[in-house]
PDB file of C-alpha atoms in Angstrom:
ATOM      1  CA  UNK A   1      34.669 -43.435 -16.856  1.00  0.00           C
ATOM      2  CA  UNK A   2      37.218 -45.060 -19.227  1.00  0.00           C
ATOM      3  CA  UNK A   3      35.031 -44.093 -22.153  1.00  0.00           C
ATOM      4  CA  UNK A   4      35.117 -40.443 -21.046  1.00  0.00           C
ATOM      5  CA  UNK A   5      38.888 -40.432 -20.746  1.00  0.00           C
ATOM      6  CA  UNK A   6      39.206 -42.007 -24.140  1.00  0.00           C
ATOM      7  CA  UNK A   7      36.931 -39.387 -25.676  1.00  0.00           C
ATOM      8  CA  UNK A   8      38.982 -36.588 -24.104  1.00  0.00           C
ATOM      9  CA  UNK A   9      42.149 -37.988 -25.628  1.00  0.00           C
ATOM     10  CA  UNK A  10      40.495 -38.073 -29.006  1.00  0.00           C
ATOM     11  CA  UNK A  11      39.158 -34.478 -28.671  1.00  0.00           C
ATOM     12  CA  UNK A  12      41.680 -32.978 -31.062  1.00  0.00           C
ATOM     13  CA  UNK A  13      40.823 -35.442 -33.738  1.00  0.00           C
ATOM     14  CA  UNK A  14      37.044 -35.032 -33.342  1.00  0.00           C
ATOM     15  CA  UNK A  15      34.949 -33.267 -35.942  1.00  0.00           C
ATOM     16  CA  UNK A  16      32.887 -30.209 -34.880  1.00  0.00           C
ATOM     17  CA  UNK A  17      29.739 -32.351 -34.886  1.00  0.00           C
ATOM     18  CA  UNK A  18      31.375 -34.969 -32.640  1.00  0.00           C
ATOM     19  CA  UNK A  19      32.575 -32.267 -30.235  1.00  0.00           C
ATOM     20  CA  UNK A  20      29.045 -30.814 -29.961  1.00  0.00           C
ATOM     21  CA  UNK A  21      27.665 -34.259 -29.226  1.00  0.00           C
ATOM     22  CA  UNK A  22      30.322 -34.860 -26.581  1.00  0.00           C
ATOM     23  CA  UNK A  23      29.556 -31.519 -24.913  1.00  0.00           C
ATOM     24  CA  UNK A  24      25.822 -32.261 -24.839  1.00  0.00           C
ATOM     25  CA  UNK A  25      26.370 -35.714 -23.372  1.00  0.00           C
ATOM     26  CA  UNK A  26      28.770 -34.778 -20.582  1.00  0.00           C
ATOM     27  CA  UNK A  27      28.606 -31.031 -19.791  1.00  0.00           C
ATOM     28  CA  UNK A  28      25.348 -29.439 -20.927  1.00  0.00           C
ATOM     29  CA  UNK A  29      23.316 -30.314 -17.821  1.00  0.00           C
ATOM     30  CA  UNK A  30      26.150 -29.301 -15.501  1.00  0.00           C
ATOM     31  CA  UNK A  31      26.614 -25.945 -17.210  1.00  0.00           C
ATOM     32  CA  UNK A  32      22.860 -25.269 -17.271  1.00  0.00           C
ATOM     33  CA  UNK A  33      22.510 -26.203 -13.595  1.00  0.00           C
ATOM     34  CA  UNK A  34      25.453 -24.022 -12.631  1.00  0.00           C
ATOM     35  CA  UNK A  35      24.065 -21.095 -14.607  1.00  0.00           C
ATOM     36  CA  UNK A  36      20.685 -21.485 -12.919  1.00  0.00           C
ATOM     37  CA  UNK A  37      22.214 -21.517  -9.433  1.00  0.00           C
ATOM     38  CA  UNK A  38      24.425 -18.532 -10.268  1.00  0.00           C
ATOM     39  CA  UNK A  39      21.391 -16.650 -11.583  1.00  0.00           C
ATOM     40  CA  UNK A  40      19.396 -17.337  -8.425  1.00  0.00           C
ATOM     41  CA  UNK A  41      22.288 -16.227  -6.212  1.00  0.00           C
ATOM     42  CA  UNK A  42      22.743 -13.054  -8.257  1.00  0.00           C
ATOM     43  CA  UNK A  43      19.014 -12.249  -7.984  1.00  0.00           C
ATOM     44  CA  UNK A  44      19.007 -12.800  -4.218  1.00  0.00           C
ATOM     45  CA  UNK A  45      22.088 -10.627  -3.711  1.00  0.00           C
ATOM     46  CA  UNK A  46      20.716  -7.889  -5.982  1.00  0.00           C
ATOM     47  CA  UNK A  47      17.414  -7.767  -4.106  1.00  0.00           C
ATOM     48  CA  UNK A  48      19.219  -7.692  -0.770  1.00  0.00           C
ATOM     49  CA  UNK A  49      21.388  -4.764  -1.893  1.00  0.00           C
ATOM     50  CA  UNK A  50      18.561  -2.937  -3.699  1.00  0.00           C
ATOM     51  CA  UNK A  51      15.424  -3.359  -1.564  1.00  0.00           C
ATOM     52  CA  UNK A  52      12.203  -1.949  -2.998  1.00  0.00           C
ATOM     53  CA  UNK A  53      11.138   0.951  -0.760  1.00  0.00           C
ATOM     54  CA  UNK A  54       7.728   0.630   0.833  1.00  0.00           C
ATOM     55  CA  UNK A  55       4.999   3.242   0.527  1.00  0.00           C
ATOM     56  CA  UNK A  56       5.159   6.058   3.029  1.00  0.00           C
ATOM     57  CA  UNK A  57       1.448   6.788   2.724  1.00  0.00           C
ATOM     58  CA  UNK A  58      -1.473   5.152   0.920  1.00  0.00           C
ATOM     59  CA  UNK A  59      -4.690   7.194   0.715  1.00  0.00           C
ATOM     60  CA  UNK A  60      -7.796   5.483  -0.686  1.00  0.00           C
ATOM     61  CA  UNK A  61     -10.645   7.705  -1.899  1.00  0.00           C
ATOM     62  CA  UNK A  62     -14.188   6.602  -2.757  1.00  0.00           C
ATOM     63  CA  UNK A  63     -16.449   8.364  -5.256  1.00  0.00           C
ATOM     64  CA  UNK A  64     -14.253  11.365  -5.846  1.00  0.00           C
ATOM     65  CA  UNK A  65     -11.816  12.300  -8.589  1.00  0.00           C
ATOM     66  CA  UNK A  66      -8.838  14.570  -7.970  1.00  0.00           C
ATOM     67  CA  UNK A  67      -7.218  16.961 -10.381  1.00  0.00           C
ATOM     68  CA  UNK A  68      -3.865  15.427 -11.377  1.00  0.00           C
ATOM     69  CA  UNK A  69      -2.055  18.756 -11.288  1.00  0.00           C
ATOM     70  CA  UNK A  70      -3.524  19.820  -7.953  1.00  0.00           C
ATOM     71  CA  UNK A  71      -2.821  16.386  -6.461  1.00  0.00           C
ATOM     72  CA  UNK A  72       0.822  16.517  -7.562  1.00  0.00           C
ATOM     73  CA  UNK A  73       1.330  20.002  -6.132  1.00  0.00           C
ATOM     74  CA  UNK A  74      -0.328  19.039  -2.846  1.00  0.00           C
ATOM     75  CA  UNK A  75       1.724  15.860  -2.424  1.00  0.00           C
ATOM     76  CA  UNK A  76       4.961  17.687  -3.196  1.00  0.00           C
ATOM     77  CA  UNK A  77       4.154  20.434  -0.691  1.00  0.00           C
ATOM     78  CA  UNK A  78       3.212  17.840   1.942  1.00  0.00           C
ATOM     79  CA  UNK A  79       6.436  15.900   1.354  1.00  0.00           C
ATOM     80  CA  UNK A  80       8.575  19.027   1.617  1.00  0.00           C
ATOM     81  CA  UNK A  81       7.009  19.883   4.958  1.00  0.00           C
ATOM     82  CA  UNK A  82       7.376  16.400   6.453  1.00  0.00           C
ATOM     83  CA  UNK A  83      10.542  15.173   4.749  1.00  0.00           C
ATOM     84  CA  UNK A  84       8.919  12.419   2.686  1.00  0.00           C
ATOM     85  CA  UNK A  85       9.388  11.173  -0.867  1.00  0.00           C
ATOM     86  CA  UNK A  86       6.609  12.062  -3.351  1.00  0.00           C
ATOM     87  CA  UNK A  87       7.154   8.858  -5.326  1.00  0.00           C
ATOM     88  CA  UNK A  88       6.331   6.830  -2.198  1.00  0.00           C
ATOM     89  CA  UNK A  89       2.995   8.570  -1.632  1.00  0.00           C
ATOM     90  CA  UNK A  90       0.019   6.954  -3.346  1.00  0.00           C
ATOM     91  CA  UNK A  91      -3.401   8.566  -3.614  1.00  0.00           C
ATOM     92  CA  UNK A  92      -5.824   6.201  -5.299  1.00  0.00           C
ATOM     93  CA  UNK A  93      -9.068   8.003  -6.093  1.00  0.00           C
ATOM     94  CA  UNK A  94     -12.359   7.520  -7.906  1.00  0.00           C
ATOM     95  CA  UNK A  95     -13.255   4.089  -6.508  1.00  0.00           C
ATOM     96  CA  UNK A  96     -16.798   2.809  -6.155  1.00  0.00           C
ATOM     97  CA  UNK A  97     -17.609   1.260  -2.736  1.00  0.00           C
ATOM     98  CA  UNK A  98     -19.632  -1.577  -4.276  1.00  0.00           C
ATOM     99  CA  UNK A  99     -17.639  -2.395  -7.399  1.00  0.00           C
ATOM    100  CA  UNK A 100     -14.270  -2.217  -5.630  1.00  0.00           C
ATOM    101  CA  UNK A 101     -15.299  -3.819  -2.340  1.00  0.00           C
ATOM    102  CA  UNK A 102     -13.047  -6.848  -2.822  1.00  0.00           C
ATOM    103  CA  UNK A 103     -10.018  -4.728  -3.710  1.00  0.00           C
ATOM    104  CA  UNK A 104     -10.652  -2.479  -0.718  1.00  0.00           C
ATOM    105  CA  UNK A 105     -11.042  -5.499   1.600  1.00  0.00           C
ATOM    106  CA  UNK A 106      -7.769  -6.927   0.292  1.00  0.00           C
ATOM    107  CA  UNK A 107      -5.876  -3.694   0.904  1.00  0.00           C
ATOM    108  CA  UNK A 108      -7.275  -3.268   4.398  1.00  0.00           C
ATOM    109  CA  UNK A 109      -6.706  -6.940   5.241  1.00  0.00           C
ATOM    110  CA  UNK A 110      -3.075  -6.661   4.143  1.00  0.00           C
ATOM    111  CA  UNK A 111      -2.732  -3.466   6.231  1.00  0.00           C
ATOM    112  CA  UNK A 112      -1.677  -1.465   3.168  1.00  0.00           C
ATOM    113  CA  UNK A 113      -4.084   1.456   3.496  1.00  0.00           C
ATOM    114  CA  UNK A 114      -3.378   4.329   5.875  1.00  0.00           C
ATOM    115  CA  UNK A 115      -6.207   6.766   5.246  1.00  0.00           C
ATOM    116  CA  UNK A 116      -9.688   6.478   3.739  1.00  0.00           C
ATOM    117  CA  UNK A 117     -11.727   9.360   2.343  1.00  0.00           C
ATOM    118  CA  UNK A 118     -15.353   8.829   1.363  1.00  0.00           C
ATOM    119  CA  UNK A 119     -18.804  10.396   1.414  1.00  0.00           C
ATOM    120  CA  UNK A 120     -20.217  10.921   4.878  1.00  0.00           C
ATOM    121  CA  UNK A 121     -23.045   8.407   4.339  1.00  0.00           C
ATOM    122  CA  UNK A 122     -20.504   5.655   3.552  1.00  0.00           C
ATOM    123  CA  UNK A 123     -18.127   6.636   6.337  1.00  0.00           C
ATOM    124  CA  UNK A 124     -20.516   5.587   9.133  1.00  0.00           C
ATOM    125  CA  UNK A 125     -20.664   2.047   7.729  1.00  0.00           C
ATOM    126  CA  UNK A 126     -16.858   1.735   7.675  1.00  0.00           C
ATOM    127  CA  UNK A 127     -16.577   3.141  11.194  1.00  0.00           C
ATOM    128  CA  UNK A 128     -19.198   0.659  12.359  1.00  0.00           C
ATOM    129  CA  UNK A 129     -16.906  -2.151  11.213  1.00  0.00           C
ATOM    130  CA  UNK A 130     -14.195  -0.895  13.554  1.00  0.00           C
ATOM    131  CA  UNK A 131     -11.863   0.352  10.842  1.00  0.00           C
ATOM    132  CA  UNK A 132     -10.801   3.695  12.272  1.00  0.00           C
ATOM    133  CA  UNK A 133      -8.929   5.086  15.249  1.00  0.00           C
ATOM    134  CA  UNK A 134     -11.012   7.435  17.424  1.00  0.00           C
ATOM    135  CA  UNK A 135      -9.779  10.964  16.768  1.00  0.00           C
ATOM    136  CA  UNK A 136      -8.952  11.473  20.455  1.00  0.00           C
ATOM    137  CA  UNK A 137      -6.371   8.687  20.153  1.00  0.00           C
ATOM    138  CA  UNK A 138      -4.695  10.405  17.226  1.00  0.00           C
ATOM    139  CA  UNK A 139      -4.901  14.194  17.506  1.00  0.00           C
ATOM    140  CA  UNK A 140      -4.399  16.645  20.339  1.00  0.00           C
ATOM    141  CA  UNK A 141      -7.247  18.213  22.251  1.00  0.00           C
ATOM    142  CA  UNK A 142      -6.302  21.597  20.840  1.00  0.00           C
ATOM    143  CA  UNK A 143      -6.375  20.299  17.256  1.00  0.00           C
ATOM    144  CA  UNK A 144      -9.800  18.734  17.730  1.00  0.00           C
ATOM    145  CA  UNK A 145     -11.051  21.975  19.234  1.00  0.00           C
ATOM    146  CA  UNK A 146      -9.886  23.871  16.152  1.00  0.00           C
ATOM    147  CA  UNK A 147     -11.595  21.334  13.904  1.00  0.00           C
ATOM    148  CA  UNK A 148     -14.710  20.886  16.064  1.00  0.00           C
ATOM    149  CA  UNK A 149     -17.086  21.940  13.266  1.00  0.00           C
ATOM    150  CA  UNK A 150     -15.622  19.230  11.011  1.00  0.00           C
ATOM    151  CA  UNK A 151     -15.709  16.315  13.467  1.00  0.00           C
ATOM    152  CA  UNK A 152     -17.949  13.384  12.476  1.00  0.00           C
ATOM    153  CA  UNK A 153     -19.309  11.070  15.191  1.00  0.00           C
ATOM    154  CA  UNK A 154     -20.871   7.639  14.664  1.00  0.00           C
ATOM    155  CA  UNK A 155     -21.206   4.255  16.386  1.00  0.00           C
ATOM    156  CA  UNK A 156     -18.230   1.946  16.161  1.00  0.00           C
ATOM    157  CA  UNK A 157     -17.864  -1.809  16.455  1.00  0.00           C
ATOM    158  CA  UNK A 158     -19.338  -3.277  19.618  1.00  0.00           C
ATOM    159  CA  UNK A 159     -16.503  -4.485  21.836  1.00  0.00           C
ATOM    160  CA  UNK A 160     -16.881  -7.918  23.431  1.00  0.00           C
ATOM    161  CA  UNK A 161     -14.663 -10.119  25.585  1.00  0.00           C
ATOM    162  CA  UNK A 162     -15.659 -13.288  23.756  1.00  0.00           C
ATOM    163  CA  UNK A 163     -15.337 -14.175  20.109  1.00  0.00           C
ATOM    164  CA  UNK A 164     -18.668 -13.414  18.411  1.00  0.00           C
ATOM    165  CA  UNK A 165     -20.427 -16.108  16.408  1.00  0.00           C
ATOM    166  CA  UNK A 166     -21.460 -13.535  13.833  1.00  0.00           C
ATOM    167  CA  UNK A 167     -19.269 -10.429  13.685  1.00  0.00           C
ATOM    168  CA  UNK A 168     -21.828  -8.657  11.513  1.00  0.00           C
ATOM    169  CA  UNK A 169     -24.188  -8.434  14.497  1.00  0.00           C
ATOM    170  CA  UNK A 170     -21.675  -6.144  16.227  1.00  0.00           C
ATOM    171  CA  UNK A 171     -21.251  -3.702  13.344  1.00  0.00           C
ATOM    172  CA  UNK A 172     -22.378  -0.197  14.285  1.00  0.00           C
ATOM    173  CA  UNK A 173     -23.540  -1.316  17.746  1.00  0.00           C
ATOM    174  CA  UNK A 174     -20.613   0.120  19.676  1.00  0.00           C
ATOM    175  CA  UNK A 175     -20.082   3.417  21.465  1.00  0.00           C
ATOM    176  CA  UNK A 176     -20.586   6.615  19.506  1.00  0.00           C
ATOM    177  CA  UNK A 177     -17.178   8.265  19.067  1.00  0.00           C
ATOM    178  CA  UNK A 178     -15.493  10.896  16.946  1.00  0.00           C
ATOM    179  CA  UNK A 179     -14.015   8.767  14.168  1.00  0.00           C
ATOM    180  CA  UNK A 180     -13.837  11.142  11.232  1.00  0.00           C
ATOM    181  CA  UNK A 181     -13.066  14.632  10.015  1.00  0.00           C
ATOM    182  CA  UNK A 182     -14.994  16.325   7.234  1.00  0.00           C
ATOM    183  CA  UNK A 183     -11.932  16.911   5.122  1.00  0.00           C
ATOM    184  CA  UNK A 184     -13.949  18.631   2.396  1.00  0.00           C
ATOM    185  CA  UNK A 185     -14.241  21.575   4.815  1.00  0.00           C
ATOM    186  CA  UNK A 186     -10.594  22.354   4.139  1.00  0.00           C
ATOM    187  CA  UNK A 187      -9.720  24.739   1.340  1.00  0.00           C
ATOM    188  CA  UNK A 188      -6.907  22.433   0.197  1.00  0.00           C
ATOM    189  CA  UNK A 189      -9.208  19.487  -0.414  1.00  0.00           C
ATOM    190  CA  UNK A 190     -11.791  21.668  -2.142  1.00  0.00           C
ATOM    191  CA  UNK A 191      -9.090  22.646  -4.623  1.00  0.00           C
ATOM    192  CA  UNK A 192      -8.216  19.005  -5.228  1.00  0.00           C
ATOM    193  CA  UNK A 193     -11.573  17.384  -5.882  1.00  0.00           C
ATOM    194  CA  UNK A 194     -13.741  17.480  -8.971  1.00  0.00           C
ATOM    195  CA  UNK A 195     -17.005  16.177  -7.484  1.00  0.00           C
ATOM    196  CA  UNK A 196     -19.438  17.746  -5.022  1.00  0.00           C
ATOM    197  CA  UNK A 197     -20.577  16.761  -1.552  1.00  0.00           C
ATOM    198  CA  UNK A 198     -19.159  16.248   1.915  1.00  0.00           C
ATOM    199  CA  UNK A 199     -16.169  13.957   2.220  1.00  0.00           C
ATOM    200  CA  UNK A 200     -14.909  12.493   5.483  1.00  0.00           C
ATOM    201  CA  UNK A 201     -11.508  11.010   6.267  1.00  0.00           C
ATOM    202  CA  UNK A 202     -10.594   8.359   8.799  1.00  0.00           C
ATOM    203  CA  UNK A 203      -7.244   6.894   9.851  1.00  0.00           C
ATOM    204  CA  UNK A 204      -7.121   3.111   9.534  1.00  0.00           C
ATOM    205  CA  UNK A 205      -6.550   1.243  12.772  1.00  0.00           C
ATOM    206  CA  UNK A 206      -4.280  -1.243  10.974  1.00  0.00           C
ATOM    207  CA  UNK A 207      -2.499   1.172   8.661  1.00  0.00           C
ATOM    208  CA  UNK A 208       1.196   0.751   7.904  1.00  0.00           C
ATOM    209  CA  UNK A 209       2.022   4.457   8.247  1.00  0.00           C
ATOM    210  CA  UNK A 210      -0.319   5.965  10.866  1.00  0.00           C
ATOM    211  CA  UNK A 211       2.013   8.866  11.646  1.00  0.00           C
ATOM    212  CA  UNK A 212       2.176   9.961   8.009  1.00  0.00           C
ATOM    213  CA  UNK A 213      -1.596   9.602   7.748  1.00  0.00           C
ATOM    214  CA  UNK A 214      -2.015  11.870  10.787  1.00  0.00           C
ATOM    215  CA  UNK A 215       0.350  14.432   9.303  1.00  0.00           C
ATOM    216  CA  UNK A 216      -1.454  14.333   5.978  1.00  0.00           C
ATOM    217  CA  UNK A 217      -4.747  15.143   7.708  1.00  0.00           C
ATOM    218  CA  UNK A 218      -3.066  17.960   9.652  1.00  0.00           C
ATOM    219  CA  UNK A 219      -1.612  19.326   6.445  1.00  0.00           C
ATOM    220  CA  UNK A 220      -4.959  19.249   4.670  1.00  0.00           C
ATOM    221  CA  UNK A 221      -7.001  20.680   7.541  1.00  0.00           C
ATOM    222  CA  UNK A 222      -4.594  23.457   8.431  1.00  0.00           C
ATOM    223  CA  UNK A 223      -4.124  24.863   4.953  1.00  0.00           C
TER     224      UNK A 223
END
C-alpha cells in the first residue's frame, strides 16, 4: 500500500512509459472488469426494453413451393383482416418429409409450428402420430358442413391410460376422426402453389398460435 501511495506522489514526475506501466499494474483489471459488468447490464436492460416479438403464425409446408408474390399478397390480406403483422407470419415451404425430418421434429417438439400442409398420403402418417386437433374441436359445425367435401379423415394415435412401452405401436391405431382439410380445394391456395396434387392442412395440437392457425385456414378456405 505504501508503494502505491509513493507512486501516486511521483506521478507528475513519471515518464509516459512509467505511467502506462503503473496503469497496467494497478487499474487495468479493474477498468476491464467494470466495463464488462457495465456491458452486461446494458445488454440486459436493452433486451428487457426491446423484447424480440414472437411469431404470430408459423406454417410448415411439405413438397410444395409457393409463388413469392402470391404468398406476400395472401399474407398481407390475411393480416389486414385479422389485425396481425406480416413480418411475424412465417410460411416455410418446399420441405422434404424425409430429408427435413429432424428439423420438423425439432420445430414440433419446441411447439413452434402452428399449421402443417402436406400431400394427403403423408398427412395420414402425421395424424396417426397424434399431431393434430380433430376438426370438430377447432371449427364450428356450420363451417365443417360448408367444407364437408374437403374434410380428410384418418386414424389418430391410440389413446391409453398407461404409458406405452413402445409408442410406435400406437401410431395410427386410434379412432378415425376428421383431422384435416384439403386446402388445395380452395381457390386461394391454388393460386399460391406451383406444384400439383392434393394438399391437406392440419392444426398442430401443441402449436403456439392455434387461434391464428384456425383463422388462416378459414381465410384460405373461404376465399
